[in-house]
């Protein structure tokens, strides 16, 4: 197998009339999804050559998904442009892609006109009316190989310029085949999509669905501010599988949503993106004691995830749960500051990954590609690329890996090297606290602790004095009603930093 369209076409033959995707009041069978995708692909081939990007400006949904596959039928790779992004960022992404087209829908046509320079706007409503050119589509398919790019997701760059992580067919197929087998995802599953389509968590939703013949339910974004209606959606659609960001799961437990309704048909909850607070995990386990909970870890650059850990629902975890062991056909190891491998337990090092799962690199950015995808320092005999994640981890005595923070989250404060995650974990153990995030402003040499919970700043400070050395207690504690979130469902640390400015700080005192 060398192309993800083989997943789709197998389901079109085997489960032609089965519902593939549900989007609010719309549904789409596997036959309809394949047919629409071929029409879009047949239209695209007149405007773009194979192995080139197809930027797609539209909200997640059936149209976006069929355009993804349409781009692949045209031999290209897709890039979802989230309409919620600032115009300047969308323009920067288009500049990096250096393409001559952009695909959008009627709803976003005005925005498309605002961000383009010399790109031609193609409307999906028109592409869906094209005649299928089977001969040309077959010719293009015969020229593809499994190393061709499939999609690109743009992540933030340390230089302030977004980086387009390009993932190939081979990497996606290799990962999804293992992912669905390991977690027993099958045709009976209904997968609730939480993640935006420009975030790689959605890759697991999309390709687990078409690999197995499951049904994908696209949960409307607006429901993630309405926990009761969110749970209604999950229950009404008989969802069995949730592959969600930690913050999305915590939203439900923070507002005691499970007291309102329990999604009893959910048998797999796979979470990632941030460290799962134990008190929130315990709440989920309390209401769904027979559900399988799985912690998965990995950056975008290694195709979704590289390690996993299946939670023991009856075990009392004292600190964090492990990120576990590598997926099949991926090697995950630790390097110290001198590029020497760490194998002893309880010694922290940088998490590094090698294997088929590695991205093809950053699009139109060979300099940063060569900086992060490097020769394995443990092998000087032949080309052997690894990805250095910038994350820190350590092994326990059972050879399970734990995440212990970012290299860039390690700070030096009052002469001490401190991991912000350690402060956060300590604060989260306090019963009255729901969620926590710490940031450090080096220019002011101050630690800030943001939290949601029923405890005053004074009481919290007194409790922290009992568990942390003075140099690890945040200089300033700020109580919030809710955390600002990024579009990918993570705590928005940039907005938190803005809250530390004097005028903003007054509002939270």
PDB file of C-alpha atoms in Angstrom, residues 126-424:
ATOM      1  CA  UNK A 126     -17.791  24.566  -8.575  1.00  0.00           C
ATOM      2  CA  UNK A 127     -15.235  21.774  -8.242  1.00  0.00           C
ATOM      3  CA  UNK A 128     -17.938  19.439  -6.928  1.00  0.00           C
ATOM      4  CA  UNK A 129     -19.770  19.790 -10.263  1.00  0.00           C
ATOM      5  CA  UNK A 130     -16.811  18.573 -12.352  1.00  0.00           C
ATOM      6  CA  UNK A 131     -16.966  15.422 -14.479  1.00  0.00           C
ATOM      7  CA  UNK A 132     -14.759  12.660 -13.078  1.00  0.00           C
ATOM      8  CA  UNK A 133     -11.724  12.106 -15.310  1.00  0.00           C
ATOM      9  CA  UNK A 134     -10.933   8.506 -14.374  1.00  0.00           C
ATOM     10  CA  UNK A 135      -8.217   8.160 -17.012  1.00  0.00           C
ATOM     11  CA  UNK A 136      -6.264  11.191 -15.819  1.00  0.00           C
ATOM     12  CA  UNK A 137      -6.727  10.315 -12.139  1.00  0.00           C
ATOM     13  CA  UNK A 138      -5.389   6.817 -12.829  1.00  0.00           C
ATOM     14  CA  UNK A 139      -2.420   8.227 -14.724  1.00  0.00           C
ATOM     15  CA  UNK A 140      -1.537  10.478 -11.785  1.00  0.00           C
ATOM     16  CA  UNK A 141      -1.928   7.649  -9.284  1.00  0.00           C
ATOM     17  CA  UNK A 142       0.440   5.443 -11.250  1.00  0.00           C
ATOM     18  CA  UNK A 143       3.122   8.122 -10.943  1.00  0.00           C
ATOM     19  CA  UNK A 144       2.874   8.483  -7.149  1.00  0.00           C
ATOM     20  CA  UNK A 145       5.133   6.854  -4.572  1.00  0.00           C
ATOM     21  CA  UNK A 146       4.652   6.393  -0.867  1.00  0.00           C
ATOM     22  CA  UNK A 147       7.190   9.100  -0.034  1.00  0.00           C
ATOM     23  CA  UNK A 148       5.048  11.758  -1.711  1.00  0.00           C
ATOM     24  CA  UNK A 149       3.619  14.395   0.645  1.00  0.00           C
ATOM     25  CA  UNK A 150       0.074  13.971   1.945  1.00  0.00           C
ATOM     26  CA  UNK A 151      -0.543  17.044   4.092  1.00  0.00           C
ATOM     27  CA  UNK A 152       1.202  19.921   5.820  1.00  0.00           C
ATOM     28  CA  UNK A 153       0.312  21.434   9.180  1.00  0.00           C
ATOM     29  CA  UNK A 154       1.740  24.773  10.179  1.00  0.00           C
ATOM     30  CA  UNK A 155       3.145  25.141  13.663  1.00  0.00           C
ATOM     31  CA  UNK A 156       4.610  28.146  15.425  1.00  0.00           C
ATOM     32  CA  UNK A 157       8.277  28.812  14.739  1.00  0.00           C
ATOM     33  CA  UNK A 158      10.875  30.030  17.173  1.00  0.00           C
ATOM     34  CA  UNK A 159      11.714  32.830  14.741  1.00  0.00           C
ATOM     35  CA  UNK A 160       8.111  34.046  14.612  1.00  0.00           C
ATOM     36  CA  UNK A 161       7.593  32.572  11.127  1.00  0.00           C
ATOM     37  CA  UNK A 162       5.227  29.559  10.967  1.00  0.00           C
ATOM     38  CA  UNK A 163       6.731  26.234   9.920  1.00  0.00           C
ATOM     39  CA  UNK A 164       4.894  23.869   7.587  1.00  0.00           C
ATOM     40  CA  UNK A 165       5.453  20.288   8.728  1.00  0.00           C
ATOM     41  CA  UNK A 166       5.102  18.036   5.672  1.00  0.00           C
ATOM     42  CA  UNK A 167       3.957  14.459   6.282  1.00  0.00           C
ATOM     43  CA  UNK A 168       4.059  11.779   3.588  1.00  0.00           C
ATOM     44  CA  UNK A 169       1.739   8.903   2.710  1.00  0.00           C
ATOM     45  CA  UNK A 170       4.190   6.294   3.929  1.00  0.00           C
ATOM     46  CA  UNK A 171       4.483   7.842   7.394  1.00  0.00           C
ATOM     47  CA  UNK A 172       0.715   8.205   7.776  1.00  0.00           C
ATOM     48  CA  UNK A 173      -0.046   4.666   6.638  1.00  0.00           C
ATOM     49  CA  UNK A 174       2.668   3.216   8.853  1.00  0.00           C
ATOM     50  CA  UNK A 175       1.323   5.040  11.902  1.00  0.00           C
ATOM     51  CA  UNK A 176      -2.411   4.543  11.308  1.00  0.00           C
ATOM     52  CA  UNK A 177      -2.054   0.806  10.658  1.00  0.00           C
ATOM     53  CA  UNK A 178      -0.352   0.412  14.036  1.00  0.00           C
ATOM     54  CA  UNK A 179      -2.596   2.913  15.842  1.00  0.00           C
ATOM     55  CA  UNK A 180      -5.879   1.273  14.811  1.00  0.00           C
ATOM     56  CA  UNK A 181      -4.609  -2.234  15.499  1.00  0.00           C
ATOM     57  CA  UNK A 182      -3.121  -1.391  18.908  1.00  0.00           C
ATOM     58  CA  UNK A 183      -6.288   0.313  20.144  1.00  0.00           C
ATOM     59  CA  UNK A 184      -8.741  -2.026  18.392  1.00  0.00           C
ATOM     60  CA  UNK A 185     -10.496   0.642  16.349  1.00  0.00           C
ATOM     61  CA  UNK A 186     -12.869  -1.023  13.896  1.00  0.00           C
ATOM     62  CA  UNK A 187     -15.904  -0.558  11.653  1.00  0.00           C
ATOM     63  CA  UNK A 188     -18.263  -0.539  14.634  1.00  0.00           C
ATOM     64  CA  UNK A 189     -16.665   2.583  16.068  1.00  0.00           C
ATOM     65  CA  UNK A 190     -18.062   6.086  15.973  1.00  0.00           C
ATOM     66  CA  UNK A 191     -15.216   8.576  16.339  1.00  0.00           C
ATOM     67  CA  UNK A 192     -15.969  12.049  17.704  1.00  0.00           C
ATOM     68  CA  UNK A 193     -13.703  14.628  16.091  1.00  0.00           C
ATOM     69  CA  UNK A 194     -12.719  17.437  18.466  1.00  0.00           C
ATOM     70  CA  UNK A 195      -9.522  18.774  16.904  1.00  0.00           C
ATOM     71  CA  UNK A 196      -9.344  21.408  14.142  1.00  0.00           C
ATOM     72  CA  UNK A 197      -8.413  19.994  10.756  1.00  0.00           C
ATOM     73  CA  UNK A 198      -5.142  21.933  10.767  1.00  0.00           C
ATOM     74  CA  UNK A 199      -4.066  20.156  13.955  1.00  0.00           C
ATOM     75  CA  UNK A 200      -2.547  16.686  13.710  1.00  0.00           C
ATOM     76  CA  UNK A 201      -4.877  15.128  16.304  1.00  0.00           C
ATOM     77  CA  UNK A 202      -7.500  15.257  13.535  1.00  0.00           C
ATOM     78  CA  UNK A 203      -5.253  13.072  11.359  1.00  0.00           C
ATOM     79  CA  UNK A 204      -5.926  10.206  13.756  1.00  0.00           C
ATOM     80  CA  UNK A 205      -9.675  10.843  13.524  1.00  0.00           C
ATOM     81  CA  UNK A 206      -9.761  11.027   9.736  1.00  0.00           C
ATOM     82  CA  UNK A 207      -7.491   8.132   8.849  1.00  0.00           C
ATOM     83  CA  UNK A 208      -8.577   5.810  11.653  1.00  0.00           C
ATOM     84  CA  UNK A 209     -12.074   6.247  10.222  1.00  0.00           C
ATOM     85  CA  UNK A 210     -11.327   5.483   6.586  1.00  0.00           C
ATOM     86  CA  UNK A 211      -8.810   2.742   7.428  1.00  0.00           C
ATOM     87  CA  UNK A 212     -11.381   0.776   9.435  1.00  0.00           C
ATOM     88  CA  UNK A 213     -14.708   1.817   7.920  1.00  0.00           C
ATOM     89  CA  UNK A 214     -15.811   3.568  11.102  1.00  0.00           C
ATOM     90  CA  UNK A 215     -17.995   6.690  11.195  1.00  0.00           C
ATOM     91  CA  UNK A 216     -16.562  10.144  11.886  1.00  0.00           C
ATOM     92  CA  UNK A 217     -18.736  12.622  13.779  1.00  0.00           C
ATOM     93  CA  UNK A 218     -17.478  16.186  13.407  1.00  0.00           C
ATOM     94  CA  UNK A 219     -18.368  17.887  16.686  1.00  0.00           C
ATOM     95  CA  UNK A 220     -19.242  21.585  16.131  1.00  0.00           C
ATOM     96  CA  UNK A 221     -16.710  23.907  17.706  1.00  0.00           C
ATOM     97  CA  UNK A 222     -19.421  25.968  19.420  1.00  0.00           C
ATOM     98  CA  UNK A 223     -20.298  23.005  21.645  1.00  0.00           C
ATOM     99  CA  UNK A 224     -16.934  23.192  23.396  1.00  0.00           C
ATOM    100  CA  UNK A 225     -18.230  26.187  25.328  1.00  0.00           C
ATOM    101  CA  UNK A 226     -21.416  24.305  26.245  1.00  0.00           C
ATOM    102  CA  UNK A 227     -20.498  21.107  28.144  1.00  0.00           C
ATOM    103  CA  UNK A 228     -24.089  19.880  28.483  1.00  0.00           C
ATOM    104  CA  UNK A 229     -24.805  20.188  24.753  1.00  0.00           C
ATOM    105  CA  UNK A 230     -21.388  18.686  24.024  1.00  0.00           C
ATOM    106  CA  UNK A 231     -22.303  15.601  26.035  1.00  0.00           C
ATOM    107  CA  UNK A 232     -25.713  15.483  24.339  1.00  0.00           C
ATOM    108  CA  UNK A 233     -23.915  15.401  20.978  1.00  0.00           C
ATOM    109  CA  UNK A 234     -21.619  12.577  22.085  1.00  0.00           C
ATOM    110  CA  UNK A 235     -24.496  10.514  23.446  1.00  0.00           C
ATOM    111  CA  UNK A 236     -26.970  11.241  20.637  1.00  0.00           C
ATOM    112  CA  UNK A 237     -24.402  10.090  18.052  1.00  0.00           C
ATOM    113  CA  UNK A 238     -23.521   6.903  19.993  1.00  0.00           C
ATOM    114  CA  UNK A 239     -19.854   7.873  20.070  1.00  0.00           C
ATOM    115  CA  UNK A 240     -17.470   5.071  21.072  1.00  0.00           C
ATOM    116  CA  UNK A 241     -14.076   6.699  20.552  1.00  0.00           C
ATOM    117  CA  UNK A 242     -12.721  10.093  21.616  1.00  0.00           C
ATOM    118  CA  UNK A 243      -9.233  11.066  20.418  1.00  0.00           C
ATOM    119  CA  UNK A 244      -9.105  14.419  22.152  1.00  0.00           C
ATOM    120  CA  UNK A 245      -6.776  17.075  23.487  1.00  0.00           C
ATOM    121  CA  UNK A 246      -6.406  17.055  27.264  1.00  0.00           C
ATOM    122  CA  UNK A 247      -7.920  20.540  27.593  1.00  0.00           C
ATOM    123  CA  UNK A 248     -11.113  19.449  25.829  1.00  0.00           C
ATOM    124  CA  UNK A 249     -11.574  16.563  28.265  1.00  0.00           C
ATOM    125  CA  UNK A 250     -10.810  18.859  31.203  1.00  0.00           C
ATOM    126  CA  UNK A 251     -13.449  21.309  30.018  1.00  0.00           C
ATOM    127  CA  UNK A 252     -16.115  18.700  30.695  1.00  0.00           C
ATOM    128  CA  UNK A 253     -14.828  17.748  34.144  1.00  0.00           C
ATOM    129  CA  UNK A 254     -14.060  21.337  35.196  1.00  0.00           C
ATOM    130  CA  UNK A 255     -17.744  22.195  34.765  1.00  0.00           C
ATOM    131  CA  UNK A 256     -18.919  18.858  36.240  1.00  0.00           C
ATOM    132  CA  UNK A 257     -20.468  17.828  32.934  1.00  0.00           C
ATOM    133  CA  UNK A 258     -20.385  14.123  33.819  1.00  0.00           C
ATOM    134  CA  UNK A 259     -22.803  14.832  36.671  1.00  0.00           C
ATOM    135  CA  UNK A 260     -25.282  15.835  33.959  1.00  0.00           C
ATOM    136  CA  UNK A 261     -24.803  12.954  31.533  1.00  0.00           C
ATOM    137  CA  UNK A 262     -22.393  10.037  31.122  1.00  0.00           C
ATOM    138  CA  UNK A 263     -21.486   8.925  27.565  1.00  0.00           C
ATOM    139  CA  UNK A 264     -21.773   5.244  28.421  1.00  0.00           C
ATOM    140  CA  UNK A 265     -21.031   3.954  24.914  1.00  0.00           C
ATOM    141  CA  UNK A 266     -17.561   5.533  24.896  1.00  0.00           C
ATOM    142  CA  UNK A 267     -15.086   2.674  25.295  1.00  0.00           C
ATOM    143  CA  UNK A 268     -11.826   4.406  24.234  1.00  0.00           C
ATOM    144  CA  UNK A 269     -10.528   7.810  25.239  1.00  0.00           C
ATOM    145  CA  UNK A 270      -7.138   8.644  23.726  1.00  0.00           C
ATOM    146  CA  UNK A 271      -5.671  11.914  24.941  1.00  0.00           C
ATOM    147  CA  UNK A 272      -2.626  14.036  24.128  1.00  0.00           C
ATOM    148  CA  UNK A 273      -1.303  17.568  23.778  1.00  0.00           C
ATOM    149  CA  UNK A 274      -0.625  18.346  27.433  1.00  0.00           C
ATOM    150  CA  UNK A 275      -0.009  16.507  30.687  1.00  0.00           C
ATOM    151  CA  UNK A 276      -3.345  15.108  31.882  1.00  0.00           C
ATOM    152  CA  UNK A 277      -4.104  16.408  35.419  1.00  0.00           C
ATOM    153  CA  UNK A 278      -4.668  13.347  37.586  1.00  0.00           C
ATOM    154  CA  UNK A 279      -7.758  14.718  39.295  1.00  0.00           C
ATOM    155  CA  UNK A 280      -9.487  15.136  35.929  1.00  0.00           C
ATOM    156  CA  UNK A 281      -8.462  11.659  34.775  1.00  0.00           C
ATOM    157  CA  UNK A 282      -9.850  10.223  38.015  1.00  0.00           C
ATOM    158  CA  UNK A 283     -13.177  11.925  37.357  1.00  0.00           C
ATOM    159  CA  UNK A 284     -13.420  10.337  33.911  1.00  0.00           C
ATOM    160  CA  UNK A 285     -12.484   6.930  35.304  1.00  0.00           C
ATOM    161  CA  UNK A 286     -15.029   7.307  38.097  1.00  0.00           C
ATOM    162  CA  UNK A 287     -17.873   7.707  35.596  1.00  0.00           C
ATOM    163  CA  UNK A 288     -16.460   5.351  32.923  1.00  0.00           C
ATOM    164  CA  UNK A 289     -14.645   2.635  34.909  1.00  0.00           C
ATOM    165  CA  UNK A 290     -14.628   0.141  32.025  1.00  0.00           C
ATOM    166  CA  UNK A 291     -13.412   2.556  29.356  1.00  0.00           C
ATOM    167  CA  UNK A 292      -9.858   2.272  28.058  1.00  0.00           C
ATOM    168  CA  UNK A 293      -7.879   5.468  28.674  1.00  0.00           C
ATOM    169  CA  UNK A 294      -4.695   5.939  26.674  1.00  0.00           C
ATOM    170  CA  UNK A 295      -2.060   8.642  27.003  1.00  0.00           C
ATOM    171  CA  UNK A 296      -0.270   9.273  23.702  1.00  0.00           C
ATOM    172  CA  UNK A 297       2.700  11.537  23.129  1.00  0.00           C
ATOM    173  CA  UNK A 298       4.517  13.021  20.180  1.00  0.00           C
ATOM    174  CA  UNK A 299       5.079  16.220  18.214  1.00  0.00           C
ATOM    175  CA  UNK A 300       3.678  16.961  14.756  1.00  0.00           C
ATOM    176  CA  UNK A 301       7.069  16.239  13.190  1.00  0.00           C
ATOM    177  CA  UNK A 302       6.847  12.496  13.859  1.00  0.00           C
ATOM    178  CA  UNK A 303       3.316  11.945  12.445  1.00  0.00           C
ATOM    179  CA  UNK A 304       1.000  12.405  15.413  1.00  0.00           C
ATOM    180  CA  UNK A 305       2.468  10.226  18.171  1.00  0.00           C
ATOM    181  CA  UNK A 306       5.464   8.056  18.934  1.00  0.00           C
ATOM    182  CA  UNK A 307       4.656   6.611  22.394  1.00  0.00           C
ATOM    183  CA  UNK A 308       1.575   5.420  24.261  1.00  0.00           C
ATOM    184  CA  UNK A 309       0.535   4.251  27.691  1.00  0.00           C
ATOM    185  CA  UNK A 310      -2.676   2.399  28.540  1.00  0.00           C
ATOM    186  CA  UNK A 311      -3.912   3.620  31.913  1.00  0.00           C
ATOM    187  CA  UNK A 312      -4.604   1.101  34.673  1.00  0.00           C
ATOM    188  CA  UNK A 313      -8.012   2.311  35.850  1.00  0.00           C
ATOM    189  CA  UNK A 314      -7.560   0.718  39.267  1.00  0.00           C
ATOM    190  CA  UNK A 315      -4.104   2.096  39.962  1.00  0.00           C
ATOM    191  CA  UNK A 316      -3.482   5.124  42.138  1.00  0.00           C
ATOM    192  CA  UNK A 317      -0.960   7.286  40.299  1.00  0.00           C
ATOM    193  CA  UNK A 318       1.032   9.475  42.661  1.00  0.00           C
ATOM    194  CA  UNK A 319       2.597  11.778  40.082  1.00  0.00           C
ATOM    195  CA  UNK A 320       2.142  11.922  36.321  1.00  0.00           C
ATOM    196  CA  UNK A 321       1.150   8.923  34.267  1.00  0.00           C
ATOM    197  CA  UNK A 322       3.829   7.680  31.857  1.00  0.00           C
ATOM    198  CA  UNK A 323       3.936   8.517  28.176  1.00  0.00           C
ATOM    199  CA  UNK A 324       4.847   4.874  27.951  1.00  0.00           C
ATOM    200  CA  UNK A 325       6.538   2.888  25.247  1.00  0.00           C
ATOM    201  CA  UNK A 326       7.103   3.424  21.507  1.00  0.00           C
ATOM    202  CA  UNK A 327       4.615   2.444  18.858  1.00  0.00           C
ATOM    203  CA  UNK A 328       5.747  -0.401  16.657  1.00  0.00           C
ATOM    204  CA  UNK A 329       8.395   0.600  14.097  1.00  0.00           C
ATOM    205  CA  UNK A 330       9.438   3.719  16.026  1.00  0.00           C
ATOM    206  CA  UNK A 331      12.498   4.073  18.225  1.00  0.00           C
ATOM    207  CA  UNK A 332      12.271   6.620  21.011  1.00  0.00           C
ATOM    208  CA  UNK A 333      15.340   7.307  23.119  1.00  0.00           C
ATOM    209  CA  UNK A 334      17.015   9.938  25.296  1.00  0.00           C
ATOM    210  CA  UNK A 335      20.151  11.949  24.627  1.00  0.00           C
ATOM    211  CA  UNK A 336      22.070  14.030  27.137  1.00  0.00           C
ATOM    212  CA  UNK A 337      23.600  17.439  26.403  1.00  0.00           C
ATOM    213  CA  UNK A 338      26.641  15.710  24.876  1.00  0.00           C
ATOM    214  CA  UNK A 339      24.522  13.541  22.536  1.00  0.00           C
ATOM    215  CA  UNK A 340      25.200  10.425  24.606  1.00  0.00           C
ATOM    216  CA  UNK A 341      22.342   7.989  25.066  1.00  0.00           C
ATOM    217  CA  UNK A 342      20.709   7.786  28.501  1.00  0.00           C
ATOM    218  CA  UNK A 343      19.520   4.323  29.495  1.00  0.00           C
ATOM    219  CA  UNK A 344      19.610   4.501  33.295  1.00  0.00           C
ATOM    220  CA  UNK A 345      16.317   5.161  35.114  1.00  0.00           C
ATOM    221  CA  UNK A 346      15.368   8.556  36.546  1.00  0.00           C
ATOM    222  CA  UNK A 347      17.919  10.554  34.520  1.00  0.00           C
ATOM    223  CA  UNK A 348      16.422  13.256  32.304  1.00  0.00           C
ATOM    224  CA  UNK A 349      17.378  13.785  28.674  1.00  0.00           C
ATOM    225  CA  UNK A 350      16.022  15.067  25.379  1.00  0.00           C
ATOM    226  CA  UNK A 351      13.448  12.796  23.733  1.00  0.00           C
ATOM    227  CA  UNK A 352      14.551  11.780  20.224  1.00  0.00           C
ATOM    228  CA  UNK A 353      12.717   9.751  17.595  1.00  0.00           C
ATOM    229  CA  UNK A 354      13.743   7.747  14.550  1.00  0.00           C
ATOM    230  CA  UNK A 355      11.716   5.698  12.093  1.00  0.00           C
ATOM    231  CA  UNK A 356       9.347   5.842   9.131  1.00  0.00           C
ATOM    232  CA  UNK A 357       7.120   8.229  11.067  1.00  0.00           C
ATOM    233  CA  UNK A 358       9.494  11.176  10.658  1.00  0.00           C
ATOM    234  CA  UNK A 359       8.130  14.091   8.643  1.00  0.00           C
ATOM    235  CA  UNK A 360       9.570  14.979   5.263  1.00  0.00           C
ATOM    236  CA  UNK A 361      10.684  18.259   6.839  1.00  0.00           C
ATOM    237  CA  UNK A 362       9.503  21.858   6.913  1.00  0.00           C
ATOM    238  CA  UNK A 363       8.093  23.066   3.615  1.00  0.00           C
ATOM    239  CA  UNK A 364      10.243  25.596   1.800  1.00  0.00           C
ATOM    240  CA  UNK A 365      12.593  25.754   4.796  1.00  0.00           C
ATOM    241  CA  UNK A 366      15.626  23.501   4.404  1.00  0.00           C
ATOM    242  CA  UNK A 367      17.608  25.406   7.008  1.00  0.00           C
ATOM    243  CA  UNK A 368      15.275  24.577   9.891  1.00  0.00           C
ATOM    244  CA  UNK A 369      14.674  21.097   8.480  1.00  0.00           C
ATOM    245  CA  UNK A 370      18.398  20.360   8.670  1.00  0.00           C
ATOM    246  CA  UNK A 371      18.544  21.884  12.134  1.00  0.00           C
ATOM    247  CA  UNK A 372      15.879  19.617  13.665  1.00  0.00           C
ATOM    248  CA  UNK A 373      16.062  16.454  11.534  1.00  0.00           C
ATOM    249  CA  UNK A 374      19.661  15.431  12.115  1.00  0.00           C
ATOM    250  CA  UNK A 375      22.021  12.515  11.752  1.00  0.00           C
ATOM    251  CA  UNK A 376      21.710  10.052  14.610  1.00  0.00           C
ATOM    252  CA  UNK A 377      24.761  10.818  16.795  1.00  0.00           C
ATOM    253  CA  UNK A 378      24.788   7.161  17.882  1.00  0.00           C
ATOM    254  CA  UNK A 379      25.425   6.036  14.297  1.00  0.00           C
ATOM    255  CA  UNK A 380      28.249   7.296  12.075  1.00  0.00           C
ATOM    256  CA  UNK A 381      28.134   4.443   9.542  1.00  0.00           C
ATOM    257  CA  UNK A 382      25.278   5.505   7.247  1.00  0.00           C
ATOM    258  CA  UNK A 383      22.540   8.141   6.921  1.00  0.00           C
ATOM    259  CA  UNK A 384      20.171   7.694   9.835  1.00  0.00           C
ATOM    260  CA  UNK A 385      17.967  10.697  10.572  1.00  0.00           C
ATOM    261  CA  UNK A 386      16.361  11.398  13.925  1.00  0.00           C
ATOM    262  CA  UNK A 387      14.079  14.185  15.143  1.00  0.00           C
ATOM    263  CA  UNK A 388      15.138  15.982  18.319  1.00  0.00           C
ATOM    264  CA  UNK A 389      11.872  16.970  19.986  1.00  0.00           C
ATOM    265  CA  UNK A 390      13.111  19.567  22.458  1.00  0.00           C
ATOM    266  CA  UNK A 391      11.086  17.687  25.095  1.00  0.00           C
ATOM    267  CA  UNK A 392      12.636  16.209  28.199  1.00  0.00           C
ATOM    268  CA  UNK A 393      11.885  12.755  29.524  1.00  0.00           C
ATOM    269  CA  UNK A 394      13.181   9.956  31.703  1.00  0.00           C
ATOM    270  CA  UNK A 395      12.713   6.216  32.125  1.00  0.00           C
ATOM    271  CA  UNK A 396      11.472   4.510  35.263  1.00  0.00           C
ATOM    272  CA  UNK A 397      12.705   1.140  36.525  1.00  0.00           C
ATOM    273  CA  UNK A 398      10.221  -0.635  34.206  1.00  0.00           C
ATOM    274  CA  UNK A 399      11.622   1.174  31.137  1.00  0.00           C
ATOM    275  CA  UNK A 400       8.470   3.280  30.772  1.00  0.00           C
ATOM    276  CA  UNK A 401       9.128   6.827  29.650  1.00  0.00           C
ATOM    277  CA  UNK A 402       7.804   9.910  31.441  1.00  0.00           C
ATOM    278  CA  UNK A 403       7.529  13.429  30.079  1.00  0.00           C
ATOM    279  CA  UNK A 404       9.315  15.922  32.306  1.00  0.00           C
ATOM    280  CA  UNK A 405       8.904  19.220  30.499  1.00  0.00           C
ATOM    281  CA  UNK A 406      10.299  21.256  27.648  1.00  0.00           C
ATOM    282  CA  UNK A 407      13.913  22.248  27.378  1.00  0.00           C
ATOM    283  CA  UNK A 408      12.630  25.774  26.930  1.00  0.00           C
ATOM    284  CA  UNK A 409      10.304  25.449  29.946  1.00  0.00           C
ATOM    285  CA  UNK A 410      13.325  24.947  32.136  1.00  0.00           C
ATOM    286  CA  UNK A 411      14.141  28.229  33.791  1.00  0.00           C
ATOM    287  CA  UNK A 412      16.831  29.635  36.030  1.00  0.00           C
ATOM    288  CA  UNK A 413      15.297  31.589  38.903  1.00  0.00           C
ATOM    289  CA  UNK A 414      17.038  32.875  42.014  1.00  0.00           C
ATOM    290  CA  UNK A 415      20.097  30.819  41.034  1.00  0.00           C
ATOM    291  CA  UNK A 416      18.141  27.568  40.714  1.00  0.00           C
ATOM    292  CA  UNK A 417      17.218  25.586  37.608  1.00  0.00           C
ATOM    293  CA  UNK A 418      13.474  24.907  37.803  1.00  0.00           C
ATOM    294  CA  UNK A 419      10.989  22.956  35.677  1.00  0.00           C
ATOM    295  CA  UNK A 420       7.703  24.827  35.471  1.00  0.00           C
ATOM    296  CA  UNK A 421       5.850  21.516  35.181  1.00  0.00           C
ATOM    297  CA  UNK A 422       6.997  20.548  38.673  1.00  0.00           C
ATOM    298  CA  UNK A 423       5.344  23.653  40.132  1.00  0.00           C
ATOM    299  CA  UNK A 424       2.189  22.983  38.122  1.00  0.00           C
TER     300      UNK A 424
END
